[in-house]
Amino acid sequence: QVQLEESGGGSVQAGGSLRLSCVVSGNTVSRNCMGWFRQAPGKEREGVAVIYVGRVTRYADPVKGRFSISQDASPNTVFLQMSNLKPEDTAMYYCAALGGNQETCSRRRQGAFTDWGQGTQVTVAS
């Protein structure tokens, strides 16, 4: 079993920055893809960024050039650096993990991810 714990959310003004962290523990050997998802009120959960085997990254179009995903091995932690935040980035952000190939990881489909954290709220004021 894999445990994911997010932190780092908060309230910022538009144009500001936040860094989300996700500590990964448990039986993580097979989890070679980590992702950040977000869900705003009344909207579906969407994949924001993924990282495959700790180095291959993919991003959703709305966050390209503003968000950066990275992963440290020890302790196993996944980060989402968010810059130039916009009000439309306001959402609950979730960390997720899956074991699969690069193509599956890159598609950022929530149904493929088997492990989820509880989420951390990000609010961006205009």
CSV table of C-alpha atoms in Angstrom, one decimal, residues 1 16-17 27 32 38 41 46 52-53 61-62 76 82 84 92-93 96 100 108-109 112 116 121-122:
chain,number,residue,atom,x,y,z
A,1,GLN,CA,0.0,0.0,0.0
A,16,GLY,CA,2.3,34.9,-6.8
A,17,SER,CA,3.9,31.5,-6.3
A,27,ASN,CA,5.4,0.1,-1.0
A,32,ASN,CA,7.0,4.9,-11.5
A,38,ARG,CA,-6.7,19.5,-9.4
A,41,PRO,CA,-15.8,23.4,-7.5
A,46,GLU,CA,-7.9,17.3,-14.3
A,52,TYR,CA,7.7,9.4,-15.1
A,53,VAL,CA,10.6,7.5,-13.5
A,61,ASP,CA,-1.6,23.2,-21.6
A,62,PRO,CA,-3.0,25.8,-19.1
A,76,ASN,CA,10.5,10.2,-1.8
A,82,MET,CA,3.6,27.0,-9.3
A,84,ASN,CA,2.5,33.4,-12.0
A,92,MET,CA,-8.0,21.4,-4.5
A,93,TYR,CA,-4.7,19.9,-5.6
A,96,ALA,CA,-1.4,10.6,-7.2
A,100,GLY,CA,2.6,1.8,-15.7
A,108,ARG,CA,-2.8,12.1,-17.2
A,109,ARG,CA,-6.0,10.2,-16.8
A,112,ALA,CA,-5.2,5.1,-14.3
A,116,TRP,CA,-4.3,9.3,-4.0
A,121,GLN,CA,-6.3,23.7,-1.2
A,122,VAL,CA,-4.9,26.5,-3.4
